[in-house]
Coordinates of C-alpha atoms in Angstrom, one line a residue:
X1 CA -17.2 -69.6 -79.2
X2 CA -19.1 -66.5 -79.8
X3 CA -22.1 -68.7 -81.4
X4 CA -22.5 -70.6 -78.5
X5 CA -22.6 -68.0 -76.2
X6 CA -25.1 -66.3 -78.3
X7 CA -27.0 -69.5 -78.7
X8 CA -27.1 -69.7 -74.9
X9 CA -28.0 -65.9 -74.5
X10 CA -30.9 -66.5 -77.2
X11 CA -32.7 -69.5 -75.3
X12 CA -32.6 -67.7 -72.3
X13 CA -34.5 -64.5 -73.5
X14 CA -36.7 -66.6 -75.6
X15 CA -40.3 -67.2 -73.8
X16 CA -41.8 -70.6 -73.4
X17 CA -38.5 -71.7 -73.2
X18 CA -38.6 -73.3 -69.5
X19 CA -37.5 -76.8 -70.3
X20 CA -34.1 -75.7 -72.3
X21 CA -33.4 -73.2 -69.5
X22 CA -33.6 -75.8 -66.8
X23 CA -31.4 -78.3 -68.7
X24 CA -28.9 -75.5 -69.1
X25 CA -28.8 -74.8 -65.3
X26 CA -28.2 -78.3 -64.9
X27 CA -25.8 -78.5 -67.4
X28 CA -23.7 -75.0 -66.2
X29 CA -23.8 -76.7 -62.7
X30 CA -22.5 -80.1 -63.2
X31 CA -19.8 -78.9 -65.6
X32 CA -19.0 -75.8 -63.3
X33 CA -18.4 -78.1 -60.0
X34 CA -16.4 -80.9 -62.2
X35 CA -13.9 -78.0 -63.2
X36 CA -13.8 -76.5 -59.4
X37 CA -13.0 -79.8 -58.1
X38 CA -10.1 -80.3 -60.5
X39 CA -8.7 -76.8 -59.8
X40 CA -9.1 -77.9 -56.2
X41 CA -7.8 -81.2 -56.4
X42 CA -4.1 -80.4 -56.0
X43 CA -3.5 -79.9 -52.0
X44 CA -5.2 -80.9 -49.2
X45 CA -6.3 -77.0 -48.2
X46 CA -8.0 -77.0 -51.7
X47 CA -9.4 -80.2 -51.7
X48 CA -11.5 -79.3 -47.6
X49 CA -12.4 -76.3 -49.7
X50 CA -13.8 -78.0 -52.7
X51 CA -15.8 -80.8 -50.1
X52 CA -17.5 -77.4 -48.4
X53 CA -18.7 -76.4 -51.8
X54 CA -19.8 -79.8 -53.0
X55 CA -21.5 -79.9 -49.9
X56 CA -23.8 -77.0 -50.5
X57 CA -25.4 -79.1 -53.1
X58 CA -26.1 -82.2 -51.1
X59 CA -29.2 -83.0 -49.4
X60 CA -28.5 -83.9 -45.6
X61 CA -31.6 -85.9 -44.7
X62 CA -30.5 -86.1 -40.7
X63 CA -32.3 -82.8 -39.1
X64 CA -28.9 -82.1 -36.9
X65 CA -27.4 -81.6 -40.4
X66 CA -30.3 -80.2 -42.4
X67 CA -30.9 -77.4 -40.0
X68 CA -27.5 -75.7 -40.8
X69 CA -28.0 -76.4 -44.6
X70 CA -31.8 -75.7 -45.5
X71 CA -30.8 -74.1 -48.7
X72 CA -29.9 -77.4 -49.9
X73 CA -33.9 -78.5 -50.3
X74 CA -33.1 -75.9 -53.4
X75 CA -29.4 -76.3 -54.7
X76 CA -29.2 -80.4 -54.6
X77 CA -32.2 -80.3 -57.3
X78 CA -29.4 -79.2 -59.8
X79 CA -26.6 -81.4 -58.5
X80 CA -25.6 -84.9 -60.2
X81 CA -22.7 -87.3 -59.2
X82 CA -21.3 -88.3 -62.7
X83 CA -22.1 -88.1 -66.3
X84 CA -25.0 -91.2 -67.3
X85 CA -26.8 -89.4 -64.0
X86 CA -27.5 -86.3 -65.5
X87 CA -27.5 -87.9 -69.1
X88 CA -30.5 -89.7 -68.0
X89 CA -32.3 -87.0 -65.9
X90 CA -31.8 -84.6 -68.5
X91 CA -33.4 -87.0 -71.5
X92 CA -36.2 -88.1 -69.7
X93 CA -36.8 -84.2 -68.3
X94 CA -36.7 -83.4 -72.2
X95 CA -39.0 -86.1 -73.2
X96 CA -42.0 -85.4 -70.9
X97 CA -41.2 -81.7 -70.2
X98 CA -41.5 -80.6 -73.5
X99 CA -45.0 -82.1 -73.8
X100 CA -46.2 -81.0 -70.7
X101 CA -44.8 -77.5 -71.5
X102 CA -46.9 -77.4 -74.8
X103 CA -49.9 -78.1 -72.6
X104 CA -49.8 -76.1 -69.5
X105 CA -46.6 -73.8 -70.4
X106 CA -43.7 -72.8 -69.4
X107 CA -43.9 -71.4 -66.4
X108 CA -45.9 -74.0 -64.6
X109 CA -43.4 -76.6 -65.8
X110 CA -40.9 -74.7 -63.5
X111 CA -43.4 -74.9 -60.5
X112 CA -43.7 -78.5 -60.8
X113 CA -39.5 -79.1 -61.1
X114 CA -38.9 -77.1 -58.6
X115 CA -42.0 -78.3 -56.1
X116 CA -41.1 -81.7 -57.0
X117 CA -37.5 -81.1 -55.7
X118 CA -38.1 -79.0 -52.2
X119 CA -40.9 -80.9 -51.3
X120 CA -39.9 -84.4 -52.5
X121 CA -36.7 -83.3 -50.6
X122 CA -39.6 -82.8 -47.6
X123 CA -40.8 -86.1 -47.8
X124 CA -37.1 -87.9 -47.9
X125 CA -35.9 -85.9 -44.7
X126 CA -39.0 -87.0 -43.2
X127 CA -39.1 -90.9 -44.3
X128 CA -35.4 -90.8 -43.1
X129 CA -36.0 -89.7 -39.7
X130 CA -39.1 -91.8 -39.3
X131 CA -37.0 -94.5 -39.9
X132 CA -34.0 -93.7 -38.1
X133 CA -36.6 -94.1 -34.7
X134 CA -36.7 -97.6 -35.3
X135 CA -34.4 -99.8 -33.5
X136 CA -31.5 -100.7 -35.0
X137 CA -32.2 -104.3 -34.7
X138 CA -35.4 -104.3 -36.8
X139 CA -32.4 -102.6 -39.9
X140 CA -35.0 -100.9 -41.9
X141 CA -32.9 -97.6 -42.0
X142 CA -30.8 -98.1 -45.0
X143 CA -31.6 -95.2 -46.7
X144 CA -29.1 -92.6 -47.6
X145 CA -28.5 -89.9 -45.4
X146 CA -27.7 -87.6 -48.1
X147 CA -28.7 -87.1 -51.6
X148 CA -28.6 -85.4 -54.6
X149 CA -29.6 -84.5 -58.1
X150 CA -32.7 -83.6 -60.1
X151 CA -34.4 -87.1 -60.1
X152 CA -37.0 -85.7 -57.8
X153 CA -37.8 -82.6 -59.9
X154 CA -38.0 -84.9 -62.9
X155 CA -40.1 -87.6 -61.7
X156 CA -42.5 -84.8 -60.4
X157 CA -42.7 -83.5 -64.1
X158 CA -42.7 -87.0 -65.2
X159 CA -45.6 -87.9 -63.4
X160 CA -47.5 -84.6 -63.9
X161 CA -47.4 -85.2 -67.7
X162 CA -48.8 -88.8 -67.3
X163 CA -51.8 -87.2 -65.3
X164 CA -52.8 -84.6 -67.7
X165 CA -52.4 -87.1 -70.5
X166 CA -52.0 -90.8 -69.6
X167 CA -53.0 -92.5 -73.0
X168 CA -50.3 -90.0 -74.8
X169 CA -47.8 -92.5 -76.9
X170 CA -44.3 -92.2 -77.7
X171 CA -42.7 -93.7 -80.7
X172 CA -39.8 -95.3 -78.4
X173 CA -36.8 -95.5 -80.0
X174 CA -38.5 -95.4 -83.1
X175 CA -39.5 -99.2 -82.6
X176 CA -42.5 -99.4 -81.2
X177 CA -45.6 -96.8 -79.6
X178 CA -46.2 -97.0 -76.0
X179 CA -48.5 -95.2 -73.6
X180 CA -46.4 -92.9 -71.9
X181 CA -47.8 -93.6 -68.4
X182 CA -46.1 -97.4 -68.9
X183 CA -42.9 -95.7 -69.4
X184 CA -43.1 -93.5 -66.1
X185 CA -44.3 -96.8 -63.8
X186 CA -41.6 -98.8 -65.2
X187 CA -39.0 -95.9 -64.6
X188 CA -40.5 -95.5 -60.9
X189 CA -40.2 -99.1 -60.0
X190 CA -36.6 -99.7 -61.2
X191 CA -35.7 -97.1 -59.5
X192 CA -36.8 -99.2 -55.9
X193 CA -33.7 -101.2 -56.8
X194 CA -32.0 -98.8 -55.2
X195 CA -34.1 -98.0 -51.5
X196 CA -33.0 -94.4 -51.4
X197 CA -33.5 -93.2 -55.0
X198 CA -36.8 -95.0 -54.9
X199 CA -38.1 -93.2 -52.0
X200 CA -36.9 -89.8 -54.0
X201 CA -38.4 -90.6 -57.0
X202 CA -41.6 -91.8 -55.3
X203 CA -41.9 -88.7 -53.7
X204 CA -41.1 -86.4 -56.8
X205 CA -44.0 -88.5 -58.7
X206 CA -46.6 -88.0 -55.6
X207 CA -46.1 -83.9 -56.1
X208 CA -46.5 -84.3 -59.8
X209 CA -49.4 -86.1 -59.6
X210 CA -50.9 -83.9 -56.9
X211 CA -50.2 -80.6 -58.6
X212 CA -52.0 -81.6 -61.5
X213 CA -54.7 -82.8 -59.7
X214 CA -55.1 -79.9 -57.4
X215 CA -54.4 -77.4 -60.6
X216 CA -57.7 -79.1 -62.5
X217 CA -59.5 -78.0 -58.9
X218 CA -58.5 -74.5 -59.1
X219 CA -55.6 -74.5 -56.8
X220 CA -52.2 -73.8 -57.9
X221 CA -49.7 -75.0 -55.2
X222 CA -47.1 -73.1 -57.8
X223 CA -48.6 -69.7 -57.0
X224 CA -45.8 -68.6 -54.5
X225 CA -43.5 -69.2 -56.8
X226 CA -44.7 -67.5 -59.6
X227 CA -45.3 -64.6 -57.1
X228 CA -41.6 -64.5 -56.5
X229 CA -40.7 -64.9 -59.8
X230 CA -43.1 -61.3 -60.7
X231 CA -41.5 -59.6 -58.0
X232 CA -38.0 -60.4 -59.0
X233 CA -38.7 -59.2 -62.4
X234 CA -41.0 -56.3 -61.3
X235 CA -37.2 -55.1 -59.7
X236 CA -35.9 -55.5 -63.0
X237 CA -38.2 -53.1 -64.5
X238 CA -38.2 -50.9 -62.2
X239 CA -34.5 -50.3 -62.1
X240 CA -34.5 -50.2 -66.2
X241 CA -37.1 -47.6 -66.3
X242 CA -35.2 -45.4 -63.5
X243 CA -32.2 -45.5 -65.3
X244 CA -33.8 -44.0 -68.4
X245 CA -34.1 -40.3 -68.7
X246 CA -37.6 -38.8 -69.1
X247 CA -38.0 -36.9 -72.9
X248 CA -39.2 -33.2 -72.7
X249 CA -40.7 -31.5 -75.3
X250 CA -40.8 -27.8 -75.6
X251 CA -44.2 -26.4 -76.0
X252 CA -43.9 -25.2 -79.9
X253 CA -46.8 -24.1 -82.0
X254 CA -46.6 -28.0 -83.9
X255 CA -47.1 -29.4 -79.9
X256 CA -49.8 -27.0 -79.1
X257 CA -51.8 -27.6 -82.3
X258 CA -51.6 -31.4 -82.2
X259 CA -55.0 -33.0 -82.1
X260 CA -56.3 -35.3 -79.6
X261 CA -57.4 -37.3 -82.5
X262 CA -53.8 -37.8 -83.7
X263 CA -53.4 -40.4 -80.1
X264 CA -54.3 -44.1 -81.5
X265 CA -57.5 -45.4 -79.7
X266 CA -57.2 -48.4 -77.9
X267 CA -58.6 -50.3 -80.4
X268 CA -55.3 -50.0 -82.3
X269 CA -53.2 -51.9 -80.0
X270 CA -53.4 -56.2 -80.0
X271 CA -55.1 -57.1 -76.6
X272 CA -52.3 -58.6 -74.5
X273 CA -52.7 -62.2 -72.9

């Protein structure tokens, strides 16, 4: 057990390991909610508490419901309904995310994942409420009023990857080589067997495609996310430095006789990227 905890700590402390961190967070949320559901299932009172907690991880598309839970634009991307739902999403995320991370780095991978979930959710809300304006006789608003899961975020990563390297090939289940762009499009088209999933996935795919296109032109949509992350990181570093006592040295003959040459020159230190 101790070794597992150490491995998890190592995964979060390691640099350029964003894909593993995202997968672990999804797993923690999934396992945590499953365990919580079990322990809160023994009475009606605790079941109502469980339903309240579960709702914090589900995106409600009707505006009259969403305005009271705007944070679900972020949290729904870390919620999954069942084992196979999270299994498929995490395998797909790992396959394409590792490739994307190698090309553009971990921070931009996180940007795409979060933007895919957030902006994909905004698009889903827009589409749902637009269809709700149609007369009921048209029967076109058959998409779900609520969604959950990392699918929009995963499809953002998936389509960002094929936009960046469309002709890259996977050795598919050790059977044959296939270009990743064909895999991505097949996944997207099949998802429209469920209209709600299809719209959510297409929204995420659009965000991933747009992110790479704009990044190539010099515009990074993820800059606000990086700014928030750097601000949060700076708070931690300030707290650390403020709690560290500054050493003071007496002006001894040894201190006074120290030559300026004893200070390493700038050339001594490697350039930081």
